[in-house]
Short mmCIF file of C-alpha atoms in Angstrom, two decimals:
data_model
loop_
_atom_site.label_atom_id
_atom_site.label_comp_id
_atom_site.label_asym_id
_atom_site.label_seq_id
_atom_site.Cartn_x
_atom_site.Cartn_y
_atom_site.Cartn_z
CA MET A 169 0.00 0.00 0.00
CA SER A 170 1.71 3.20 -1.15
CA ASP A 171 1.23 6.57 0.54
CA SER A 172 -2.26 7.87 -0.05
CA ASN A 173 -2.84 11.57 -0.64
CA ALA A 174 -4.39 11.89 2.80
CA ARG A 175 -1.43 10.25 4.50
CA LYS A 176 1.09 12.39 2.65
CA GLN A 177 -0.39 15.44 4.35
CA ILE A 178 0.36 13.98 7.78
CA ALA A 179 3.97 13.63 8.89
CA LEU A 180 5.05 10.02 9.32
CA SER A 181 6.58 10.98 12.67
CA ARG A 182 3.11 11.82 13.98
CA LEU A 183 1.73 8.48 12.83
CA LEU A 184 4.69 6.71 14.42
CA ILE A 185 4.12 8.45 17.75
CA GLU A 186 0.48 7.41 17.91
CA SER A 187 1.21 3.90 16.61
CA ALA A 188 4.01 3.39 19.15
CA ARG A 189 1.70 4.38 22.00
CA LEU A 190 -1.02 2.10 20.71
CA ILE A 191 1.22 -0.94 20.38
CA ARG A 192 2.76 -0.29 23.78
CA ASP A 193 -0.77 -0.37 25.21
CA VAL A 194 -1.57 -3.59 23.32
CA MET A 195 1.49 -5.23 24.83
CA GLU A 196 0.23 -4.10 28.23
CA GLY A 197 -3.05 -5.92 27.68
CA HIS A 198 -5.39 -3.52 25.85
CA SER A 199 -7.17 -4.48 22.62
CA THR A 200 -7.11 -2.51 19.38
CA SER A 201 -10.92 -2.49 19.47
CA GLU A 202 -10.62 -0.43 22.63
CA LEU A 203 -7.70 1.73 21.50
CA ILE A 204 -8.35 2.61 17.84
CA PRO A 205 -11.58 4.59 18.53
CA LYS A 206 -9.61 6.79 20.96
CA VAL A 207 -7.09 7.84 18.29
CA ASN A 208 -7.56 11.33 16.83
CA PRO A 209 -9.80 10.91 13.74
CA GLU A 210 -7.37 13.04 11.73
CA VAL A 211 -4.69 10.34 11.95
CA ARG A 212 -6.80 7.27 12.75
CA SER A 213 -6.68 5.61 9.33
CA GLY A 214 -2.90 6.01 9.08
CA VAL A 215 -2.36 4.75 12.63
CA HIS A 216 -4.67 1.82 11.95
CA ALA A 217 -2.71 0.85 8.83
CA ILE A 218 0.72 1.12 10.48
CA SER A 219 -0.18 -0.45 13.82
CA PHE A 220 -2.07 -3.40 12.33
CA TYR A 221 0.78 -4.05 9.90
CA ALA A 222 3.30 -3.83 12.75
CA LEU A 223 1.27 -6.19 14.95
CA ARG A 224 1.14 -8.73 12.14
CA HIS A 225 4.95 -8.69 11.97
CA TYR A 226 5.79 -7.77 15.56
CA GLY A 227 7.46 -11.08 16.40
CA ARG A 228 9.92 -10.72 13.52
CA ALA A 229 10.60 -7.08 14.36
CA ARG A 230 11.08 -7.80 18.06
CA GLY A 231 13.49 -10.64 17.25
CA ILE A 232 15.56 -8.18 15.20
CA ALA A 233 15.28 -5.44 17.85
CA THR A 234 16.65 -7.81 20.48
CA GLN A 235 19.75 -8.33 18.35
CA LEU A 236 20.15 -4.59 17.74
CA LEU A 237 20.03 -3.66 21.42
CA ALA A 238 23.03 -4.58 23.55
CA LYS A 239 20.80 -4.35 26.63
CA LYS A 240 17.10 -4.40 27.34
CA ALA A 241 15.10 -1.60 25.69
CA PRO A 242 15.08 1.60 27.81
CA ASN A 243 11.29 1.42 28.12
CA ALA A 244 8.23 -0.10 26.49
CA LEU A 245 7.47 2.97 24.35
CA PHE A 246 10.99 2.96 22.87
CA GLU A 247 10.72 -0.76 22.15
CA SER A 248 7.41 -0.36 20.31
CA LEU A 249 8.76 2.56 18.25
CA LEU A 250 11.89 0.58 17.36
CA CYS A 251 9.87 -2.49 16.37
CA ILE A 252 7.46 -0.47 14.22
CA SER A 253 10.36 1.29 12.49
CA VAL A 254 12.17 -1.98 11.82
CA SER A 255 9.00 -3.57 10.44
CA LEU A 256 8.52 -0.66 8.04
CA LEU A 257 12.13 -1.01 6.90
CA PHE A 258 11.72 -4.68 5.94
CA ALA A 259 8.24 -4.20 4.41
CA GLU A 260 9.35 -4.28 0.78
CA ASN A 261 11.21 -7.57 1.25
CA LEU A 262 8.39 -9.60 2.77
CA GLU A 263 7.29 -12.72 0.91
CA GLU A 264 3.70 -12.50 2.14
CA ALA A 265 1.21 -10.60 -0.01
CA ASP A 266 0.68 -8.04 2.73
CA GLU A 267 -0.68 -4.55 2.18
CA ALA A 268 2.33 -2.97 3.86
CA PRO A 269 2.68 0.80 4.31
CA ILE A 270 5.63 1.56 2.00
CA TYR A 271 7.95 4.50 2.68
CA LYS A 272 11.48 5.19 1.48
CA GLU A 273 14.21 4.09 3.88
CA PHE A 274 15.53 7.59 4.55
CA VAL A 275 12.01 8.81 5.32
CA ILE A 276 11.47 6.02 7.86
CA LEU A 277 14.84 6.66 9.45
CA ASN A 278 14.46 10.42 9.73
CA GLU A 279 10.82 10.38 10.82
CA ALA A 280 11.40 7.64 13.40
CA VAL A 281 14.21 9.66 15.02
CA ARG A 282 11.99 12.76 14.90
CA ALA A 283 9.17 10.83 16.59
CA CYS A 284 11.58 9.58 19.22
CA SER A 285 12.73 13.11 19.99
CA LYS A 286 9.17 14.39 20.43
CA MET A 287 8.11 11.95 23.16
CA SER A 288 9.30 12.71 26.67
CA LYS A 289 9.84 9.05 27.53
CA THR A 290 12.02 8.41 24.47
CA SER A 291 13.68 11.74 23.62
CA ALA A 292 16.87 10.87 25.50
CA TYR A 293 17.31 7.77 23.34
CA LYS A 294 17.01 9.22 19.83
CA GLY A 295 20.70 8.53 19.24
CA LEU A 296 20.22 4.92 20.23
CA LEU A 297 17.25 4.57 17.88
CA ASN A 298 19.21 6.13 15.03
CA ALA A 299 22.13 3.75 15.62
CA CYS A 300 19.85 0.69 15.78
CA LEU A 301 18.04 1.52 12.56
CA ARG A 302 21.26 2.26 10.65
CA ASN A 303 22.73 -1.00 11.96
CA PHE A 304 19.67 -2.84 10.67
CA LEU A 305 20.02 -1.31 7.21
CA ARG A 306 23.68 -2.36 7.06
CA ASN A 307 23.12 -5.89 8.32
CA LYS A 308 19.49 -6.72 7.57
CA ASP A 309 20.20 -10.07 5.89
CA ALA A 310 22.36 -11.39 8.72
CA LEU A 311 19.97 -10.15 11.38
CA GLN A 312 16.98 -11.82 9.75
CA ALA A 313 18.92 -15.03 9.18
CA ASN A 314 19.32 -15.35 12.95
CA LEU A 315 15.57 -15.37 13.62
CA SER A 316 13.81 -18.46 14.93
CA GLU A 317 10.91 -20.02 13.05
CA PHE A 318 8.27 -18.59 15.40
CA GLU A 319 9.83 -15.11 15.12
CA ILE A 320 9.74 -15.31 11.33
CA HIS A 321 6.05 -16.20 11.48
CA SER A 322 5.58 -13.46 14.10
CA TYR A 323 3.77 -15.50 16.73
CA PRO A 324 4.44 -16.22 20.38
CA LYS A 325 6.44 -19.43 20.70
CA TRP A 326 3.66 -21.36 22.48
CA TRP A 327 1.12 -20.41 19.78
CA TYR A 328 3.48 -21.38 16.96
CA GLU A 329 4.19 -24.76 18.55
CA LYS A 330 0.49 -25.49 19.13
CA ILE A 331 -0.45 -24.77 15.51
CA HIS A 332 2.62 -26.60 14.20
CA ASP A 333 1.82 -29.72 16.21
CA SER A 334 -1.93 -29.66 15.53
CA TYR A 335 -1.70 -29.05 11.77
CA PRO A 336 1.75 -30.24 10.61
CA GLU A 337 0.76 -30.10 6.93
CA LYS A 338 -1.13 -26.80 7.06
CA TYR A 339 0.53 -24.79 9.83
CA GLU A 340 2.45 -22.47 7.50
CA SER A 341 -0.63 -21.39 5.57
CA ILE A 342 -2.55 -20.89 8.83
CA LEU A 343 0.21 -18.75 10.36
CA ARG A 344 0.73 -16.77 7.17
CA SER A 345 -2.96 -16.02 6.80
CA ASP A 346 -2.85 -13.10 9.22
CA LYS A 347 -0.22 -11.35 7.08
CA ILE A 348 -2.86 -10.83 4.40
CA SER A 349 -5.63 -8.32 4.94
CA PRO A 350 -8.88 -10.31 5.14
CA PRO A 351 -11.45 -9.98 2.36
CA LEU A 352 -14.68 -8.07 2.86
CA THR A 353 -17.56 -10.53 2.71
CA LEU A 354 -21.20 -9.48 2.70
CA ARG A 355 -24.20 -11.59 3.65
CA VAL A 356 -27.24 -10.71 1.59
CA ASN A 357 -30.49 -10.35 3.55
CA GLU A 358 -32.59 -12.89 1.68
CA ARG A 359 -35.80 -11.47 3.12
CA LYS A 360 -35.19 -8.30 1.10
CA THR A 361 -33.21 -9.28 -1.97
CA ALA A 362 -31.44 -12.19 -3.63
CA GLN A 363 -27.72 -12.86 -3.83
CA THR A 364 -27.56 -12.31 -7.61
CA GLU A 365 -29.86 -9.27 -7.47
CA TYR A 366 -27.64 -7.53 -4.96
CA GLN A 367 -24.57 -8.47 -6.98
CA ALA A 368 -26.16 -6.63 -9.92
CA MET A 369 -26.68 -3.55 -7.71
CA LEU A 370 -22.99 -3.58 -6.85
CA GLU A 371 -22.06 -3.97 -10.50
CA ASP A 372 -24.17 -0.91 -11.34
CA ILE A 373 -21.94 1.26 -9.13
CA GLY A 374 -18.72 -0.34 -10.38
CA VAL A 375 -18.06 -2.64 -7.41
CA GLU A 376 -16.87 -6.09 -8.41
CA SER A 377 -18.03 -9.05 -6.34
CA GLU A 378 -17.77 -12.82 -6.24
CA VAL A 379 -20.60 -15.12 -5.20
CA ILE A 380 -19.46 -17.15 -2.21
CA GLY A 381 -21.50 -19.60 -0.19
CA ASP A 382 -25.30 -19.59 -0.20
CA ALA A 383 -25.81 -15.95 0.78
CA GLY A 384 -22.41 -14.28 0.51
CA LEU A 385 -20.66 -11.86 -1.81
CA ARG A 386 -16.95 -11.17 -1.54
CA VAL A 387 -16.17 -7.61 -2.61
CA ALA A 388 -13.04 -5.58 -3.19
CA GLY A 389 -12.13 -1.92 -3.20
CA VAL A 390 -14.81 -0.84 -0.73
CA GLY A 391 -14.04 1.67 2.00
CA ASP A 392 -17.11 2.75 3.93
CA ILE A 393 -19.72 -0.02 3.71
CA ALA A 394 -22.46 2.48 4.58
CA THR A 395 -22.00 3.93 1.08
CA LEU A 396 -23.01 0.65 -0.58
CA PRO A 397 -26.55 0.45 -1.96
CA GLY A 398 -29.19 -0.63 0.52
CA TYR A 399 -27.13 -0.39 3.70
CA SER A 400 -29.67 1.71 5.59
CA GLU A 401 -32.49 -0.42 4.18
CA GLY A 402 -30.87 -3.59 5.56
CA LEU A 403 -30.12 -5.34 2.29
CA PHE A 404 -26.87 -6.82 3.62
CA SER A 405 -24.57 -7.32 6.58
CA VAL A 406 -20.82 -7.78 6.85
CA GLN A 407 -20.04 -11.36 7.88
CA ASP A 408 -17.18 -13.68 7.04
CA LEU A 409 -18.05 -16.87 5.18
CA GLY A 410 -16.93 -18.99 8.12
CA ALA A 411 -19.53 -17.32 10.34
CA GLN A 412 -22.28 -17.59 7.71
CA TYR A 413 -22.25 -21.39 7.95
CA ALA A 414 -23.91 -21.33 11.38
CA ALA A 415 -27.38 -20.63 10.02
CA PHE A 416 -27.06 -23.60 7.65
CA GLN A 417 -25.60 -26.04 10.19
CA LEU A 418 -28.42 -25.77 12.74
CA PRO A 419 -31.49 -27.71 11.51
CA LEU A 420 -34.47 -25.40 12.02
CA GLN A 421 -38.09 -25.10 10.95
CA ASN A 422 -40.44 -22.15 10.93
CA GLY A 423 -42.05 -21.70 14.33
CA ASN A 424 -39.16 -23.20 16.33
CA TYR A 425 -38.33 -21.69 19.72
CA VAL A 426 -34.61 -20.91 19.47
CA LEU A 427 -31.98 -19.63 21.89
CA ASP A 428 -28.94 -17.70 20.68
CA ALA A 429 -26.97 -18.01 23.89
CA CYS A 430 -24.04 -15.64 23.26
CA ALA A 431 -25.58 -13.43 20.60
CA ALA A 432 -23.51 -10.24 20.31
CA PRO A 433 -22.88 -8.58 17.95
CA GLY A 434 -25.85 -10.31 16.32
CA GLY A 435 -24.60 -11.49 12.93
CA LYS A 436 -25.63 -15.11 13.42
CA THR A 437 -28.84 -14.06 15.21
CA ALA A 438 -29.84 -11.99 12.19
CA HIS A 439 -28.98 -14.74 9.74
CA LEU A 440 -31.22 -17.23 11.58
CA LEU A 441 -34.09 -14.74 11.43
CA GLU A 442 -33.45 -14.03 7.76
CA ARG A 443 -33.79 -17.73 6.93
CA PHE A 444 -36.65 -18.79 9.23
CA ASP A 445 -39.74 -17.44 11.01
CA LEU A 446 -38.65 -18.17 14.56
CA GLU A 447 -39.50 -17.33 18.11
CA LEU A 448 -36.04 -16.34 19.25
CA LEU A 449 -34.39 -15.32 22.50
CA ALA A 450 -30.99 -13.65 22.15
CA LEU A 451 -28.80 -13.50 25.25
CA ASP A 452 -25.61 -11.65 25.98
CA ILE A 453 -23.85 -10.91 29.23
CA ASP A 454 -22.80 -7.39 28.15
CA SER A 455 -25.49 -4.71 27.87
CA ASP A 456 -23.45 -2.57 25.45
CA ARG A 457 -22.91 -5.53 23.14
CA LEU A 458 -26.58 -6.46 23.43
CA ALA A 459 -27.42 -2.95 22.26
CA LYS A 460 -25.36 -3.72 19.14
CA VAL A 461 -27.56 -6.78 18.53
CA GLN A 462 -30.63 -4.53 18.78
CA GLU A 463 -29.08 -2.04 16.37
CA ASN A 464 -28.22 -4.71 13.80
CA LEU A 465 -31.60 -6.43 13.96
CA SER A 466 -33.42 -3.11 13.67
CA ARG A 467 -31.45 -2.07 10.57
CA LEU A 468 -32.31 -5.40 8.98
CA ASP A 469 -36.02 -5.11 9.96
CA LEU A 470 -35.86 -8.31 11.98
CA MET A 471 -37.05 -7.04 15.39
CA GLY A 472 -40.54 -8.59 15.40
CA PRO A 473 -42.80 -9.48 18.35
CA ASN A 474 -41.32 -12.99 18.47
CA VAL A 475 -37.77 -11.72 19.02
CA ARG A 476 -36.56 -10.93 22.54
CA LEU A 477 -33.21 -9.67 23.74
CA GLN A 478 -32.07 -10.28 27.31
CA LYS A 479 -28.96 -9.45 29.27
CA ALA A 480 -28.00 -12.71 30.94
CA ASP A 481 -25.14 -15.09 31.65
CA ALA A 482 -25.50 -18.29 29.64
CA SER A 483 -23.42 -20.21 32.18
CA VAL A 484 -26.12 -19.87 34.87
CA SER A 485 -29.89 -20.49 34.87
CA ASP A 486 -31.34 -17.56 36.83
CA TRP A 487 -32.77 -16.01 33.63
CA TRP A 488 -34.47 -19.17 32.33
CA ASP A 489 -38.27 -19.47 32.72
CA GLY A 490 -38.29 -23.26 32.34
CA ARG A 491 -39.60 -23.36 28.78
CA MET A 492 -37.60 -25.81 26.68
CA PHE A 493 -35.94 -24.74 23.42
CA ASP A 494 -36.24 -26.54 20.10
CA ALA A 495 -32.73 -25.48 19.15
CA ILE A 496 -29.79 -23.66 20.74
CA LEU A 497 -26.96 -21.79 19.05
CA ALA A 498 -23.98 -21.71 21.42
CA ASP A 499 -21.39 -19.46 19.81
CA VAL A 500 -19.38 -19.48 23.01
CA PRO A 501 -16.51 -17.27 24.24
CA CYS A 502 -13.11 -18.51 23.07
CA THR A 503 -9.54 -17.33 22.47
CA GLY A 504 -10.45 -15.93 19.04
CA SER A 505 -7.46 -17.71 17.54
CA GLY A 506 -9.32 -18.15 14.25
CA VAL A 507 -9.82 -14.44 13.58
CA VAL A 508 -6.25 -13.21 14.03
CA ARG A 509 -6.11 -11.89 10.47
CA ARG A 510 -8.85 -9.41 11.44
CA HIS A 511 -7.54 -8.77 14.95
CA PRO A 512 -3.74 -9.15 14.92
CA ASP A 513 -3.53 -7.99 18.53
CA ILE A 514 -5.15 -11.25 19.68
CA LYS A 515 -1.98 -13.29 19.33
CA TRP A 516 -0.11 -10.86 21.59
CA LEU A 517 -2.94 -10.49 24.12
CA ARG A 518 -3.57 -14.20 24.64
CA LYS A 519 -1.52 -16.36 26.99
CA SER A 520 -1.24 -20.14 26.82
CA GLU A 521 -3.10 -20.46 30.12
CA ASP A 522 -6.09 -18.61 28.62
CA ILE A 523 -7.05 -21.75 26.69
CA SER A 524 -7.81 -23.76 29.81
CA LYS A 525 -9.87 -20.85 31.16
CA THR A 526 -12.03 -20.60 28.04
CA VAL A 527 -12.37 -24.39 27.88
CA GLN A 528 -13.77 -24.46 31.42
CA LEU A 529 -16.18 -21.60 30.65
CA GLN A 530 -17.36 -23.33 27.48
CA ARG A 531 -18.07 -26.51 29.43
CA LYS A 532 -19.99 -24.61 32.08
CA ILE A 533 -22.14 -22.93 29.41
CA LEU A 534 -22.86 -26.09 27.41
CA ILE A 535 -23.71 -28.22 30.45
CA ASN A 536 -26.06 -25.46 31.64
CA LEU A 537 -27.77 -25.01 28.25
CA TRP A 538 -28.18 -28.74 27.63
CA LYS A 539 -30.85 -29.04 30.31
CA MET A 540 -32.87 -26.32 28.53
CA LEU A 541 -33.01 -28.24 25.23
CA LYS A 542 -36.03 -30.36 24.31
CA SER A 543 -35.66 -34.06 23.72
CA GLY A 544 -35.08 -34.36 19.98
CA GLY A 545 -33.73 -30.80 19.84
CA HIS A 546 -30.39 -29.67 18.42
CA LEU A 547 -27.52 -27.66 19.86
CA LEU A 548 -24.82 -26.17 17.64
CA TYR A 549 -21.50 -25.55 19.38
CA VAL A 550 -19.42 -22.86 17.64
CA THR A 551 -16.07 -21.21 18.33
CA CYS A 552 -13.95 -18.87 16.21
CA SER A 553 -10.86 -20.83 17.20
CA VAL A 554 -8.32 -23.09 15.51
CA PHE A 555 -7.10 -24.58 18.78
CA GLN A 556 -8.06 -28.25 19.18
CA GLU A 557 -8.90 -27.71 22.86
CA GLU A 558 -11.72 -25.38 21.83
CA GLY A 559 -12.71 -27.56 18.89
CA GLU A 560 -12.47 -31.29 18.35
CA LEU A 561 -11.24 -32.13 21.85
CA GLN A 562 -14.05 -30.11 23.39
CA ALA A 563 -16.67 -31.71 21.13
CA ALA A 564 -15.45 -35.17 22.16
CA TYR A 565 -15.80 -34.15 25.80
CA PHE A 566 -19.36 -32.97 25.29
CA THR A 567 -20.27 -36.18 23.48
CA SER A 568 -19.14 -38.18 26.51
CA ILE A 569 -20.54 -35.96 29.27
CA LEU A 570 -23.90 -34.60 28.02
CA ASP A 571 -26.77 -36.93 28.82
CA GLY A 572 -28.32 -38.33 25.66
CA ALA A 573 -26.00 -36.40 23.35
CA GLU A 574 -25.65 -37.72 19.81
CA ARG A 575 -23.07 -36.01 17.67
CA LEU A 576 -24.28 -35.39 14.14
CA PRO A 577 -22.23 -34.52 11.03
CA ALA A 578 -21.03 -30.90 10.96
CA LEU A 579 -18.20 -28.88 9.46
CA GLY A 580 -15.70 -29.38 12.29
CA HIS A 581 -12.57 -27.24 12.00
CA LEU A 582 -12.53 -24.58 9.28
CA LEU A 583 -9.07 -23.14 8.77
CA PRO A 584 -7.75 -19.90 7.27
CA PRO A 585 -6.99 -18.55 4.74
CA GLU A 586 -10.09 -19.77 2.87
CA GLN A 587 -12.20 -18.17 5.61
CA ASP A 588 -11.77 -17.19 9.23
CA GLY A 589 -10.97 -20.08 11.54
CA PHE A 590 -14.09 -21.68 13.05
CA PHE A 591 -15.21 -24.91 14.66
CA TYR A 592 -18.70 -26.41 14.34
CA ALA A 593 -20.12 -29.40 16.23
CA LEU A 594 -23.81 -30.36 16.13
CA PHE A 595 -25.51 -32.37 18.89
CA LYS A 596 -28.96 -33.93 19.07
CA LYS A 597 -30.59 -34.63 22.43
CA ASN A 598 -32.03 -38.17 22.58
#
């Protein structure tokens, strides 16, 4: 990605300052979803591009930075600035088809030192930054040759080893998938228009699209989705193909009483209602996220009298009125390891011990929901994870522990880059 006209008007040093602060905060445990909205709108798009690119390649950059520094980095802000600068300097030589922000080497060098001098916590170390970056330019091949495999792939060591061991024939494509900006996939609201009809609307405004799945269109070259035809009228939603499968995996009929147990932000909820006339209860533990479900369903004209939203914890039963459900969609909390290409901060925020925590929560939720399912009813277990513990191993556990559970054919593990990483397991209660 070359400099856009808008970005040329903003000094790279300013973008580097904001990006360095953002990545420092990510490494201290804050998500980009929390941080990006707080960035000054004037520089937000540039900071988003640089910081997401740097997060995708942070392991490689940090491995190089460690070699460049004789001692530990003076502070976290300096380290993040150094890593961002190094990642920009090796951007043109990456093998992955990444949309990297491309700047000339002398521009990166000068603007990085300028950024360093303007921040109180790093100004005393501008000479050190300058020396490190010049050293990298002189010895970039040797420095990169010394990187370990997990640093080259830019993942924490434990994550790399888990994917390598779980998918020995596919691990490289899975790990490389987050270096490529994910495609924009729309789900056509079949209550309002047809897949091919909406494709024709896009063609009329010069937007190329590809039919994908039963209700999807993959589009390119779109910035603000609200400018696409029919957005306000609810003709489509943004939803990755991997997530669109949920509404086709759960066997439903018109009139079924359905629970969407962890509904926010409402994409799968809406898709169920687009396909069937249901009586549906959508739960979420977070009131702000539940408001997003309301917003999405309202835009799509799906908030009928048979649709209820409720703030509740799916792992407990205090909200349940005792009425049994015909079907339950359990898109449970997980590590999010399957959506790293959309959220590159995830791999730096997660710790190996987080997997056991999410596994226990998933078990608590499923065991609680199972008693609310009618005999003969179906429960679809879904995670956006590629980890076996949150996928096949968990499904095997449920098969053995849930009373009367029969596991039916389902998609199982879906792996990037064809779509986001998901896991689907379908159970029938006998």
